[in-house]
JSON list of C-alpha atoms in Angstrom, two decimals:
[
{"chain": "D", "resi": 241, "resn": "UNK", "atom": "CA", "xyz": [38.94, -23.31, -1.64]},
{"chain": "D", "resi": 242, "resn": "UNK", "atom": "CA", "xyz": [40.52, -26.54, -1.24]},
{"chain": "D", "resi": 243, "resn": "UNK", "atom": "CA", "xyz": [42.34, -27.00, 2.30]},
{"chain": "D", "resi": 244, "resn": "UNK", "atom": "CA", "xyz": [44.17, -30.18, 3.88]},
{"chain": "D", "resi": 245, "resn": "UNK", "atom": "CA", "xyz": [44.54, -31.43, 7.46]},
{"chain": "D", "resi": 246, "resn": "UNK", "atom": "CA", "xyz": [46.49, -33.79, 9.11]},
{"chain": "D", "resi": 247, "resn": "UNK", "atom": "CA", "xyz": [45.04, -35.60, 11.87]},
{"chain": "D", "resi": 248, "resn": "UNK", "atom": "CA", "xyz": [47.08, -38.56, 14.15]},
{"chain": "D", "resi": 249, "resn": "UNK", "atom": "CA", "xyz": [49.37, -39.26, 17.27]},
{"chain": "D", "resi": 250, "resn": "UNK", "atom": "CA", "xyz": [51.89, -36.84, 17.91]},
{"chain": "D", "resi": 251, "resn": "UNK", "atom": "CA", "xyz": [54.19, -39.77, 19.84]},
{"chain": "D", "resi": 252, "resn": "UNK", "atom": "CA", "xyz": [55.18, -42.84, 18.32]},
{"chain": "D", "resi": 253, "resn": "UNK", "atom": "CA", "xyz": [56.95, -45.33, 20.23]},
{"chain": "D", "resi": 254, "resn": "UNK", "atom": "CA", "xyz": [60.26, -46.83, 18.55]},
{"chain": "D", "resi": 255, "resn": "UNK", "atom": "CA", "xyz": [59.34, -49.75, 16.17]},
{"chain": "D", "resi": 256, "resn": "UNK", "atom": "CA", "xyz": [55.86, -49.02, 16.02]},
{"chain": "D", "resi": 257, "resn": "UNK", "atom": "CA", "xyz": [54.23, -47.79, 12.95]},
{"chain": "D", "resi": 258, "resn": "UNK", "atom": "CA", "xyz": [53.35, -44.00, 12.28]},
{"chain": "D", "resi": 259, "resn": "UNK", "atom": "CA", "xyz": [49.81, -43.67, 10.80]},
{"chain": "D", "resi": 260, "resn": "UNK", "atom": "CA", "xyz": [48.62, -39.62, 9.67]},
{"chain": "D", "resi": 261, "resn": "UNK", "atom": "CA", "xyz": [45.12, -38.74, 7.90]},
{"chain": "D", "resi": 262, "resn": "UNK", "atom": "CA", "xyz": [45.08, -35.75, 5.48]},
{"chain": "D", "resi": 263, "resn": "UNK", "atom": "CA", "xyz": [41.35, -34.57, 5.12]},
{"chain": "D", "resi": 264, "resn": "UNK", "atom": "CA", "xyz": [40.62, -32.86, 2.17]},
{"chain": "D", "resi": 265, "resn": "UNK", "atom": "CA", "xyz": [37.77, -29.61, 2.24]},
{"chain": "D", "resi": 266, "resn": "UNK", "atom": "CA", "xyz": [36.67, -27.72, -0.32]},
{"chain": "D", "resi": 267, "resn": "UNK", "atom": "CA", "xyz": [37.07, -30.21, -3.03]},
{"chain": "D", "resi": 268, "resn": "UNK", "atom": "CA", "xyz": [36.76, -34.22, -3.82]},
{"chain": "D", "resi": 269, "resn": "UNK", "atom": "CA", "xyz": [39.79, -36.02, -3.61]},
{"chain": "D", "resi": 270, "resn": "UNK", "atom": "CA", "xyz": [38.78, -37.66, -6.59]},
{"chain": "D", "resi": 271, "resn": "UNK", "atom": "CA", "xyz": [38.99, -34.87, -9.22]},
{"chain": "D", "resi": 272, "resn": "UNK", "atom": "CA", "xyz": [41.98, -35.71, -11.61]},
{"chain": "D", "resi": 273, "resn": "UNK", "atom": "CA", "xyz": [45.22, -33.56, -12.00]},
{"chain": "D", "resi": 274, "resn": "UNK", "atom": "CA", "xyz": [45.98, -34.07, -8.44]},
{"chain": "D", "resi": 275, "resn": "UNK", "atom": "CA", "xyz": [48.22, -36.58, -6.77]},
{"chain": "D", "resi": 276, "resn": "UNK", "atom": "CA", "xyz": [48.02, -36.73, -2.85]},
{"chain": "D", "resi": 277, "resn": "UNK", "atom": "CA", "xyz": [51.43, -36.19, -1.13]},
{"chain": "D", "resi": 278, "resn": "UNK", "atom": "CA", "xyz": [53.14, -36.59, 1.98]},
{"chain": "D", "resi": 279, "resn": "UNK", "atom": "CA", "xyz": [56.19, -34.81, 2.70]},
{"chain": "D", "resi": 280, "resn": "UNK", "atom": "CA", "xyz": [58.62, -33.84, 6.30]},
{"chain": "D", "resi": 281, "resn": "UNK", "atom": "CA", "xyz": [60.60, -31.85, 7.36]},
{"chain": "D", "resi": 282, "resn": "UNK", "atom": "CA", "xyz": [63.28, -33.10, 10.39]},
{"chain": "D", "resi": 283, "resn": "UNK", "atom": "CA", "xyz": [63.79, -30.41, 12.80]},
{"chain": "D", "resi": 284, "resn": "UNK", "atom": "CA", "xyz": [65.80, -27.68, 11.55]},
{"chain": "D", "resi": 285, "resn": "UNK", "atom": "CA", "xyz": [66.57, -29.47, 7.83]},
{"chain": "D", "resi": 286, "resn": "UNK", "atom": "CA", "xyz": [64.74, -29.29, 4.62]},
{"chain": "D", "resi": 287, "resn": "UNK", "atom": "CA", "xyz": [62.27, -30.72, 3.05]},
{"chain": "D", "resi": 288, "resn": "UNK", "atom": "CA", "xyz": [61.92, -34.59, 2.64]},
{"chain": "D", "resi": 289, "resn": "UNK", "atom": "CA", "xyz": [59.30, -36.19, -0.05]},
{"chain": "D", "resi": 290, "resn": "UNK", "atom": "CA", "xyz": [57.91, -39.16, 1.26]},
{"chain": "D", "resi": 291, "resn": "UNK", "atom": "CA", "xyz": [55.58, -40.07, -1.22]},
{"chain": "D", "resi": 292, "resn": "UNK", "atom": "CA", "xyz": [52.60, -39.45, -3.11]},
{"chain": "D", "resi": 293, "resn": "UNK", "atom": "CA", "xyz": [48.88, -41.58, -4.15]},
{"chain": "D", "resi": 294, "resn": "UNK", "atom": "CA", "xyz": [46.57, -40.96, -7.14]},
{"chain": "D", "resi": 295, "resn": "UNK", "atom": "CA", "xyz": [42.76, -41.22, -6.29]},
{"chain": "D", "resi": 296, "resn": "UNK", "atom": "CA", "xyz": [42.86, -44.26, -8.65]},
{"chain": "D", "resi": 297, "resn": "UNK", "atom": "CA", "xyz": [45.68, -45.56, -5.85]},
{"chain": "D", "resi": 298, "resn": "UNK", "atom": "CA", "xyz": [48.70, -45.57, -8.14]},
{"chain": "D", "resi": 299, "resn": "UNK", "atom": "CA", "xyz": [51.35, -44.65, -5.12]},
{"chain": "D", "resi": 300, "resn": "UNK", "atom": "CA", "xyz": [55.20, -43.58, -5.84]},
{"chain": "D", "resi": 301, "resn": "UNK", "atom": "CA", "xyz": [56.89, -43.48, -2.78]},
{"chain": "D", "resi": 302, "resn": "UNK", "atom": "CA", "xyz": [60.49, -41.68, -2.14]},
{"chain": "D", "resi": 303, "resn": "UNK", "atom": "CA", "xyz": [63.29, -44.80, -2.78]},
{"chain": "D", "resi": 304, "resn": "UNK", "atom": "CA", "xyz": [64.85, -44.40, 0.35]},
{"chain": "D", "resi": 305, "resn": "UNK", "atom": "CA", "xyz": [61.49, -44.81, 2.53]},
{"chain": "D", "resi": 306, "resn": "UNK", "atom": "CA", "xyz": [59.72, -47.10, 0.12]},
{"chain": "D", "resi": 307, "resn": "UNK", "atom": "CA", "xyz": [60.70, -50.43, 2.31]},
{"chain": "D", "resi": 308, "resn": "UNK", "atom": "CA", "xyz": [58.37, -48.61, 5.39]},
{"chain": "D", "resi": 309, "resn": "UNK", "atom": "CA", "xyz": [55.97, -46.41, 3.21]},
{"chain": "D", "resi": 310, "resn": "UNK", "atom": "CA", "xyz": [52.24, -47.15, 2.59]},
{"chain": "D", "resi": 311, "resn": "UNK", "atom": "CA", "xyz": [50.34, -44.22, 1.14]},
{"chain": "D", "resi": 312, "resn": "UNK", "atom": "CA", "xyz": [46.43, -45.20, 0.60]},
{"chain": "D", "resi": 313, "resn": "UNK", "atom": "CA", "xyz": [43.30, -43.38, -0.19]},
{"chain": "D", "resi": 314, "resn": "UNK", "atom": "CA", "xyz": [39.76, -43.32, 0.86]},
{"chain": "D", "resi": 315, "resn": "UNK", "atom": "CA", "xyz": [37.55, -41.23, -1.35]},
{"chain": "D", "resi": 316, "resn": "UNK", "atom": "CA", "xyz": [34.53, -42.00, 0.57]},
{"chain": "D", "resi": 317, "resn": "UNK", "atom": "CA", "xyz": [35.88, -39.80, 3.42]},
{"chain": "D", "resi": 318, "resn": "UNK", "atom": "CA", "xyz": [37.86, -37.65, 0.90]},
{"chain": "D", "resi": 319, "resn": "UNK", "atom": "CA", "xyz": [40.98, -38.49, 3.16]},
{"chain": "D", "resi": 320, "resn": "UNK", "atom": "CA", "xyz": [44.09, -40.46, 2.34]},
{"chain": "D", "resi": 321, "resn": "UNK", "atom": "CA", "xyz": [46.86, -41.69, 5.14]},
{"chain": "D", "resi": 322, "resn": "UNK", "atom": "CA", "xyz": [50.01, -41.94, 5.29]},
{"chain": "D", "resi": 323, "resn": "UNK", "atom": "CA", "xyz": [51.51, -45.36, 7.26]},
{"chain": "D", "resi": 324, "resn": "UNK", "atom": "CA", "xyz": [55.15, -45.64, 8.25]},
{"chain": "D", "resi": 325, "resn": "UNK", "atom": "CA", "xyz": [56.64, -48.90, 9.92]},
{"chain": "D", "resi": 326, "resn": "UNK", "atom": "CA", "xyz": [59.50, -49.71, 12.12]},
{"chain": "D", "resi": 327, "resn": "UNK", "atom": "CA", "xyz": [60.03, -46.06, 13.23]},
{"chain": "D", "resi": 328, "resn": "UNK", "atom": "CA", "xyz": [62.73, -45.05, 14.88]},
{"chain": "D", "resi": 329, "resn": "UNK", "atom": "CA", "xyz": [64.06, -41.61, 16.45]},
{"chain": "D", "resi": 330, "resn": "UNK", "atom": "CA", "xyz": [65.32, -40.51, 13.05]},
{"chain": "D", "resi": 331, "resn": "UNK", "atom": "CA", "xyz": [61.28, -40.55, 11.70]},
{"chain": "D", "resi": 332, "resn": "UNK", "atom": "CA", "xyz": [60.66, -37.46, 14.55]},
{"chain": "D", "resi": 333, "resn": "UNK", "atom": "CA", "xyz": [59.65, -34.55, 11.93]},
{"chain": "D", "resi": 334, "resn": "UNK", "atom": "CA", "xyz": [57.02, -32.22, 10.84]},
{"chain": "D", "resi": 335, "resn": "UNK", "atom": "CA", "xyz": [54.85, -34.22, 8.69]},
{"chain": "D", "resi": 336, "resn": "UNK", "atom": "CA", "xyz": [52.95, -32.28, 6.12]},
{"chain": "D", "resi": 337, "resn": "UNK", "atom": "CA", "xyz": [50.12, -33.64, 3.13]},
{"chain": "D", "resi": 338, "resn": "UNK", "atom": "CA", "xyz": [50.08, -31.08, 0.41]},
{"chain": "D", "resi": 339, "resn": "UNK", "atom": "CA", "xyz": [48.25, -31.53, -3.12]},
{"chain": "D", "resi": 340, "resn": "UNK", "atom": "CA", "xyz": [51.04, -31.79, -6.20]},
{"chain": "D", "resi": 341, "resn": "UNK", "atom": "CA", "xyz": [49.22, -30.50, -9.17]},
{"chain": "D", "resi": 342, "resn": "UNK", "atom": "CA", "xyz": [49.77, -32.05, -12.32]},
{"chain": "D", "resi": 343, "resn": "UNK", "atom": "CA", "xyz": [46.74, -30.54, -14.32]},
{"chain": "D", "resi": 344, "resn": "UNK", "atom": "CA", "xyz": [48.06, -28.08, -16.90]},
{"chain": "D", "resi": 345, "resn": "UNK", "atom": "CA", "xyz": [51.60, -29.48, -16.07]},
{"chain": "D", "resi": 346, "resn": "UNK", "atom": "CA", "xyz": [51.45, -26.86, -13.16]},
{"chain": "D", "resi": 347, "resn": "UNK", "atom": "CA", "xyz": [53.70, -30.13, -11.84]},
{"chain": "D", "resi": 348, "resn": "UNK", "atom": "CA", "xyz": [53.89, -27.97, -8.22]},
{"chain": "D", "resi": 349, "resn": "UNK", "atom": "CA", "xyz": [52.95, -28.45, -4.26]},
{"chain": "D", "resi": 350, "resn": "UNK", "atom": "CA", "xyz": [50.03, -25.80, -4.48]},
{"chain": "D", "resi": 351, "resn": "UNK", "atom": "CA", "xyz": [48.07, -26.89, -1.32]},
{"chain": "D", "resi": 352, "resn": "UNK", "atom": "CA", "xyz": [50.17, -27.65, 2.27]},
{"chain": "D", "resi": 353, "resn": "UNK", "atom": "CA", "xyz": [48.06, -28.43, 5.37]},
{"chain": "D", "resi": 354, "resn": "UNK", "atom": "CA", "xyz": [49.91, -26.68, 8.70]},
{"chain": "D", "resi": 355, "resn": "UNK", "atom": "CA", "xyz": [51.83, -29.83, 9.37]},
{"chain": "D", "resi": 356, "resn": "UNK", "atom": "CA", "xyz": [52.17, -32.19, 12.44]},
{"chain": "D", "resi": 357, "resn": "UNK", "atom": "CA", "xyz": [54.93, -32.46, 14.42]},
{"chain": "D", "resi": 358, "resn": "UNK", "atom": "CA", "xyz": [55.37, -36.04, 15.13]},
{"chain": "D", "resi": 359, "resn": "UNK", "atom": "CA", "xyz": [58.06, -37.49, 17.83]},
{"chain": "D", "resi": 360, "resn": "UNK", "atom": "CA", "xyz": [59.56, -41.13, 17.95]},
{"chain": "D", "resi": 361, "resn": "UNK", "atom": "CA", "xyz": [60.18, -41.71, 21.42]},
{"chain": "D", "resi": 362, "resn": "UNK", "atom": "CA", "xyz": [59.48, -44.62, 24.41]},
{"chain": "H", "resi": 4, "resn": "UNK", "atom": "CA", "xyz": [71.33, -37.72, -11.00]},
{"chain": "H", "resi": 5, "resn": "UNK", "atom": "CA", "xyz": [67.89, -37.38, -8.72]},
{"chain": "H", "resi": 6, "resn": "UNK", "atom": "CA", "xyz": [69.52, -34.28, -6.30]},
{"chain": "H", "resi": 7, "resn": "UNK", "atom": "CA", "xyz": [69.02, -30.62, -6.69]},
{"chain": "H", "resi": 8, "resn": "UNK", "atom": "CA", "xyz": [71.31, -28.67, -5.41]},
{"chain": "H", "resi": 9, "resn": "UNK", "atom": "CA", "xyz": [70.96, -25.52, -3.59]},
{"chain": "H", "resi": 10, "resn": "UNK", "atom": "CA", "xyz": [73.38, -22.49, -1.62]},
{"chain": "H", "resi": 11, "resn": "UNK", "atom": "CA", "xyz": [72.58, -22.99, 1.78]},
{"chain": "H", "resi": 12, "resn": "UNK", "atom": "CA", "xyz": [72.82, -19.28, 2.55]},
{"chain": "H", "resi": 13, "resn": "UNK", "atom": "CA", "xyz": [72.13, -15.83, 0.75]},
{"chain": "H", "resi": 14, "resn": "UNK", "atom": "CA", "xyz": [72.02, -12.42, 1.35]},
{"chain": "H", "resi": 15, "resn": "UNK", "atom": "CA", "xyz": [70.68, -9.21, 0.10]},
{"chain": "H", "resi": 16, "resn": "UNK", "atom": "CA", "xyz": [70.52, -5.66, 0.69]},
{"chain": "H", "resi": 17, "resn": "UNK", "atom": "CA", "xyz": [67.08, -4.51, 1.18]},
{"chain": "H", "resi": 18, "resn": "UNK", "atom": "CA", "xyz": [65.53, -3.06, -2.12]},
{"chain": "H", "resi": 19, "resn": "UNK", "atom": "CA", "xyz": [67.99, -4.76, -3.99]},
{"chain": "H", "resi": 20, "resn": "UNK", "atom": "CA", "xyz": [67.96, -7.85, -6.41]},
{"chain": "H", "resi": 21, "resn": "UNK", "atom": "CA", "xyz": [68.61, -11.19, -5.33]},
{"chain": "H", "resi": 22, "resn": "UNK", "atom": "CA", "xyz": [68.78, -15.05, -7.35]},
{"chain": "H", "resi": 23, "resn": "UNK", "atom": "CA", "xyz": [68.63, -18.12, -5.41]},
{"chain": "H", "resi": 24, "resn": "UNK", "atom": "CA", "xyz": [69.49, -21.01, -7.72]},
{"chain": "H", "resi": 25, "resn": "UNK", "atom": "CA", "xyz": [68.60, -24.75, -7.99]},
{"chain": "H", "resi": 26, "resn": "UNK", "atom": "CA", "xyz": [70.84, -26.80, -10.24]},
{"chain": "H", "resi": 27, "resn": "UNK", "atom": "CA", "xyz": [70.14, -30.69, -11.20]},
{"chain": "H", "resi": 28, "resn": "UNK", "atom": "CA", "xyz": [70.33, -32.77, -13.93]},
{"chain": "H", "resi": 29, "resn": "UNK", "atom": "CA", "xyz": [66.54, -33.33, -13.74]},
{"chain": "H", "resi": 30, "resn": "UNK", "atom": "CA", "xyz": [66.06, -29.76, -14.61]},
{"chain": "H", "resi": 31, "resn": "UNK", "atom": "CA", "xyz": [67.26, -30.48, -18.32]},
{"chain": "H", "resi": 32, "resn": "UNK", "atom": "CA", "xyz": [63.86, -32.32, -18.50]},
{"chain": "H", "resi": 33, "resn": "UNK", "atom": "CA", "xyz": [61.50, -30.62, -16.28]},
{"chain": "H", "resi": 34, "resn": "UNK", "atom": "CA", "xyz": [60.21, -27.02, -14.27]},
{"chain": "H", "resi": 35, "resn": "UNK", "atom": "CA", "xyz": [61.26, -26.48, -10.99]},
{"chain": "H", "resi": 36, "resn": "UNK", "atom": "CA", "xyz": [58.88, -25.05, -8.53]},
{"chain": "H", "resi": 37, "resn": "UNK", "atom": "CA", "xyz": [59.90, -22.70, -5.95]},
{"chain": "H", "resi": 38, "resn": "UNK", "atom": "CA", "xyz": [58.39, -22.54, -1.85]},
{"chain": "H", "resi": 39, "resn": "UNK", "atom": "CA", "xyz": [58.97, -20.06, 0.97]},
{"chain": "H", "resi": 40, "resn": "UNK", "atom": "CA", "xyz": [58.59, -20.93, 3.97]},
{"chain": "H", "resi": 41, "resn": "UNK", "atom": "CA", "xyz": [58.89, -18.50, 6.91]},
{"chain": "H", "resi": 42, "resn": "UNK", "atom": "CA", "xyz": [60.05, -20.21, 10.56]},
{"chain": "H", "resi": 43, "resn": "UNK", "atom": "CA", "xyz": [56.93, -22.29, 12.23]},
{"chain": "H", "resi": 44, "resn": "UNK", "atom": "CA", "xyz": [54.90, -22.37, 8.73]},
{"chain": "H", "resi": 45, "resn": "UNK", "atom": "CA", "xyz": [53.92, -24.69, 6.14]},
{"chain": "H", "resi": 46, "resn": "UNK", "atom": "CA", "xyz": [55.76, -23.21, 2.95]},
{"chain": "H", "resi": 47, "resn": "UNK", "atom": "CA", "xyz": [54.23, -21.46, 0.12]},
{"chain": "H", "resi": 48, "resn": "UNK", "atom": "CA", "xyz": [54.71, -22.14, -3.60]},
{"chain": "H", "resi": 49, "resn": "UNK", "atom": "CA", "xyz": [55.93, -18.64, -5.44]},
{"chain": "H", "resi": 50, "resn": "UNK", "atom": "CA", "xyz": [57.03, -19.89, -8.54]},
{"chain": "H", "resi": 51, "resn": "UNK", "atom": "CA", "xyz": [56.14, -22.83, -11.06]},
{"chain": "H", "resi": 52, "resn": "UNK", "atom": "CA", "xyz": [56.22, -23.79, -14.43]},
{"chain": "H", "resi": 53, "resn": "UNK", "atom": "CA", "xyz": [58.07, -21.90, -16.88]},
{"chain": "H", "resi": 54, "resn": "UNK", "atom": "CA", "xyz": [57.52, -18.16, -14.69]},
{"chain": "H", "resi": 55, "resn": "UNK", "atom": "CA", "xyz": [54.32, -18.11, -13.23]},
{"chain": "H", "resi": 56, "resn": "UNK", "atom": "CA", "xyz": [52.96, -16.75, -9.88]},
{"chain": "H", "resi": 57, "resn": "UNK", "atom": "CA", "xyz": [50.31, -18.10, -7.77]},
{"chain": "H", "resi": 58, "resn": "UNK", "atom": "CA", "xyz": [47.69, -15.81, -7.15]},
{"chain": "H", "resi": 59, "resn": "UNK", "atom": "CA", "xyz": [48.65, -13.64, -4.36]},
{"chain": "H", "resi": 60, "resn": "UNK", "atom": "CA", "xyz": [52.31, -13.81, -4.93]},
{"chain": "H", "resi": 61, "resn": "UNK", "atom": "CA", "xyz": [54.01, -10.96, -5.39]},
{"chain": "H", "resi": 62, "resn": "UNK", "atom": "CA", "xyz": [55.40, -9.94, -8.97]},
{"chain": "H", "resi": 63, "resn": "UNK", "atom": "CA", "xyz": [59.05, -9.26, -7.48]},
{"chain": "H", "resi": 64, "resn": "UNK", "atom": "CA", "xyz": [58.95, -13.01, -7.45]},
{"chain": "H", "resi": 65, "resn": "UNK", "atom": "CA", "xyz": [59.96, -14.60, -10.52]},
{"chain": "H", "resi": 66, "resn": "UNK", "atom": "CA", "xyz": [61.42, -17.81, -12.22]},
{"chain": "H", "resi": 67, "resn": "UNK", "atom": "CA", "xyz": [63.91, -18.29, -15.13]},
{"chain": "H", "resi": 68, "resn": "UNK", "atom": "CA", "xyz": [65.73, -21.86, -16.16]},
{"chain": "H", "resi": 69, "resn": "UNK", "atom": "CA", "xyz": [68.74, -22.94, -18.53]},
{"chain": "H", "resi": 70, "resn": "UNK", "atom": "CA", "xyz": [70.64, -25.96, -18.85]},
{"chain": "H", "resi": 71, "resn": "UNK", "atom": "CA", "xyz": [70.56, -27.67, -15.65]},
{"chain": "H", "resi": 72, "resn": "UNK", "atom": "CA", "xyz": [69.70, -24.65, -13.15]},
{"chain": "H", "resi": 73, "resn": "UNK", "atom": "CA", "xyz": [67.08, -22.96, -12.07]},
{"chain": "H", "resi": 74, "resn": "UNK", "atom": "CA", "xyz": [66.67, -19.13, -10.65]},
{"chain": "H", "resi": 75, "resn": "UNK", "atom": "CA", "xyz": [64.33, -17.90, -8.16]},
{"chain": "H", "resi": 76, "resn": "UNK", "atom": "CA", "xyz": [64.60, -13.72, -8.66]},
{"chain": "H", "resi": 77, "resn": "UNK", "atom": "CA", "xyz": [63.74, -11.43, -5.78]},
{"chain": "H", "resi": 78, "resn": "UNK", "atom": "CA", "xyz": [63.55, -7.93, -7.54]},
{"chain": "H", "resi": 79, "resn": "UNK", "atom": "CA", "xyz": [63.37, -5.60, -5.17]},
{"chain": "H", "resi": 80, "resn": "UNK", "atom": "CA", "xyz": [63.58, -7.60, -1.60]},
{"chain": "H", "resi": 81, "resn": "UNK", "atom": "CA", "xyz": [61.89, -6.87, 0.69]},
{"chain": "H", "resi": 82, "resn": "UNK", "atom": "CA", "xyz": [62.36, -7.53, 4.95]},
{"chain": "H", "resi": 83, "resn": "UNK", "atom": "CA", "xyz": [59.06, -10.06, 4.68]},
{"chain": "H", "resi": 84, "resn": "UNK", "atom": "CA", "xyz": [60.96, -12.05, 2.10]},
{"chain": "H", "resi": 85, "resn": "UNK", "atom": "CA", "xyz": [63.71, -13.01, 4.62]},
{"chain": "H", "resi": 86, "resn": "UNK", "atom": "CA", "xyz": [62.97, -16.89, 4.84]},
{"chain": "H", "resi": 87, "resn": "UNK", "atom": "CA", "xyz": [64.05, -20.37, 3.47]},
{"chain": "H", "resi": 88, "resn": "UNK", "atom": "CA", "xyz": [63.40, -21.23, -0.14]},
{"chain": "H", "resi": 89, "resn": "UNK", "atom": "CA", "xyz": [63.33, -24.47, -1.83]},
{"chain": "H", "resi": 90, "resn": "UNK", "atom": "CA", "xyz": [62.87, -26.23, -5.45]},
{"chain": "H", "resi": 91, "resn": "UNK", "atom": "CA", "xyz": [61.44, -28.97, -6.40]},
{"chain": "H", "resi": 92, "resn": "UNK", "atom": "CA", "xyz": [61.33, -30.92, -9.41]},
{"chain": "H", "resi": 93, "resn": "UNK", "atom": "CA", "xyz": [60.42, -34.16, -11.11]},
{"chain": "H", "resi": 94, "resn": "UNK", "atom": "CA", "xyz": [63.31, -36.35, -10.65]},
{"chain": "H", "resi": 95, "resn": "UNK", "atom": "CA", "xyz": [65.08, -38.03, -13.79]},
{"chain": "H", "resi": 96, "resn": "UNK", "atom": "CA", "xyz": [62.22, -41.27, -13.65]},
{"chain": "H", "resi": 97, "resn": "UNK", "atom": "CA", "xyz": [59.48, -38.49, -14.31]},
{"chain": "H", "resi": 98, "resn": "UNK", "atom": "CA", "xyz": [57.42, -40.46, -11.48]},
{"chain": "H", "resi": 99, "resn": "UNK", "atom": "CA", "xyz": [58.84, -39.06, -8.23]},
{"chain": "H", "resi": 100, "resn": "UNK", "atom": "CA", "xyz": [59.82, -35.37, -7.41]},
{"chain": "H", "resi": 101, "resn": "UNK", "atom": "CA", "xyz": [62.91, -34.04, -5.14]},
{"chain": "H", "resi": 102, "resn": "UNK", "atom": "CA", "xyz": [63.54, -31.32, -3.36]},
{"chain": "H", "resi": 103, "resn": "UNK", "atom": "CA", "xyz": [66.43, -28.72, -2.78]},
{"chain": "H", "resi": 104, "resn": "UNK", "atom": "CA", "xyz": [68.48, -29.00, 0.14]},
{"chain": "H", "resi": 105, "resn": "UNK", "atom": "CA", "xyz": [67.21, -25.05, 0.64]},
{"chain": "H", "resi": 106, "resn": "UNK", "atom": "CA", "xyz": [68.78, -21.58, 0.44]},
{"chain": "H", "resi": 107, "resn": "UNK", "atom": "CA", "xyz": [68.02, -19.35, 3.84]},
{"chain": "H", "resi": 108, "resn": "UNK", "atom": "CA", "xyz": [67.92, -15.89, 2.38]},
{"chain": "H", "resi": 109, "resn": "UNK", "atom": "CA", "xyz": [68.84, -13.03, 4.90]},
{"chain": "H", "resi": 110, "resn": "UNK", "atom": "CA", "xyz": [67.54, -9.36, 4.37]},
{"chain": "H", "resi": 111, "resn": "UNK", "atom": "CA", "xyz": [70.22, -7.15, 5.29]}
]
């Protein structure tokens, strides 16, 4: 059974860049269908798609964060990271990586890790 | 048009039937999928493709599109199905997805 984790700071300091790892168990990040997504929630609001990377590394990234967004993978470590520049309090959310599956057009979020909650604050 | 639109609140009478809808012009084109999520938890895909359930979802759950909406039907609601509910969808490009501002459903 596949499962995700995310893994990083939990305060970022305004201007500085955000940087999450989602490890994937239970499966190789490599297996096609799949494209590796990061998504958050601000407190209280819905849900925000940030972005999302093939294991090849195509990336698409959500137009209004694209300018800050880098989305890469590692398959060696069967983890891929999400990097976020020039944060500021507005970036404080509930980051989660979930797998979108694409593989028999299921085109759907099947897999969510628990989330982190990350704060932008000196 | 790259926004789905959702009610930001409904309710329903427990045992009763209940849609939550999703409209967007994306939806002409492609599926919406459908999440719960319950307060402090990563949410839960119910419903994608055309009407199908993950396993483990119950079969009250179920999908249904036309035009430009999308329907999430509770059949039968029940208290643990009180929570927020969201769609998603490929957005007009086909490359990038959206999401639903979300509909919190109360269980009266």
């Amino acid at each position: 059974q596949v499962q995700l984790q995310e893994s990083g700071p939990g305060l970022v300091k305004p201007s500085q860049t955000l940087s999450l790892t989602c490890t994937v168990s239970g499966g190789s990040i490599s297996s096609g269908g799949y494209y590796w997504s990061w998504i958050r929630q601000h407190p209280g609001k819905g849900l925000e798609w940030i972005g999302y990377i093939y294991y090849s590394g195509s990336t698409y990234y959500n137009p209004s964060l694209k300018s800050r967004v880098t989305i890469s993978v590692d398959t060696s470590k069967n983890q891929f990271s999400l990097k976020l520049s020039s944060v500021t309090a507005a970036d404080t959310a509930v980051y989660y990586c979930a797998r979108f599956t694409v593989v028999t057009r299921r085109d759907a979020f099947d897999i969510w890790g628990q989330g982190t909650m990350v704060t932008v604050s000196s | 048009s790259s926004e789905l639109t959702q009610d930001p609140a409904v309710s329903v009478a427990l045992g009763q039937t209940v849609r939550i809808t999703c409209q967007g012009d994306s939806l002409r084109s492609y599926y919406a999928s459908w999440y719960q999520q319950k307060p402090g938890q990563a949410p839960v895909l119910v419903i994608y493709g055309k009407n199908n359930r993950p396993s483990g979802i119950p079969d009250r759950f179920s999908g249904s599109s036309s035009g430009n909406t999308a329907s999430l039907t509770i059949t039968g609601a029940q208290a643990e199905d009180e929570a927020d509910y969201y769609c998603n969808s490929r957005d007009s490009s086909g490359n990038r997805v959206v999401f639903g501002g979300g509909t919190k459903l109360t269980v009266l």
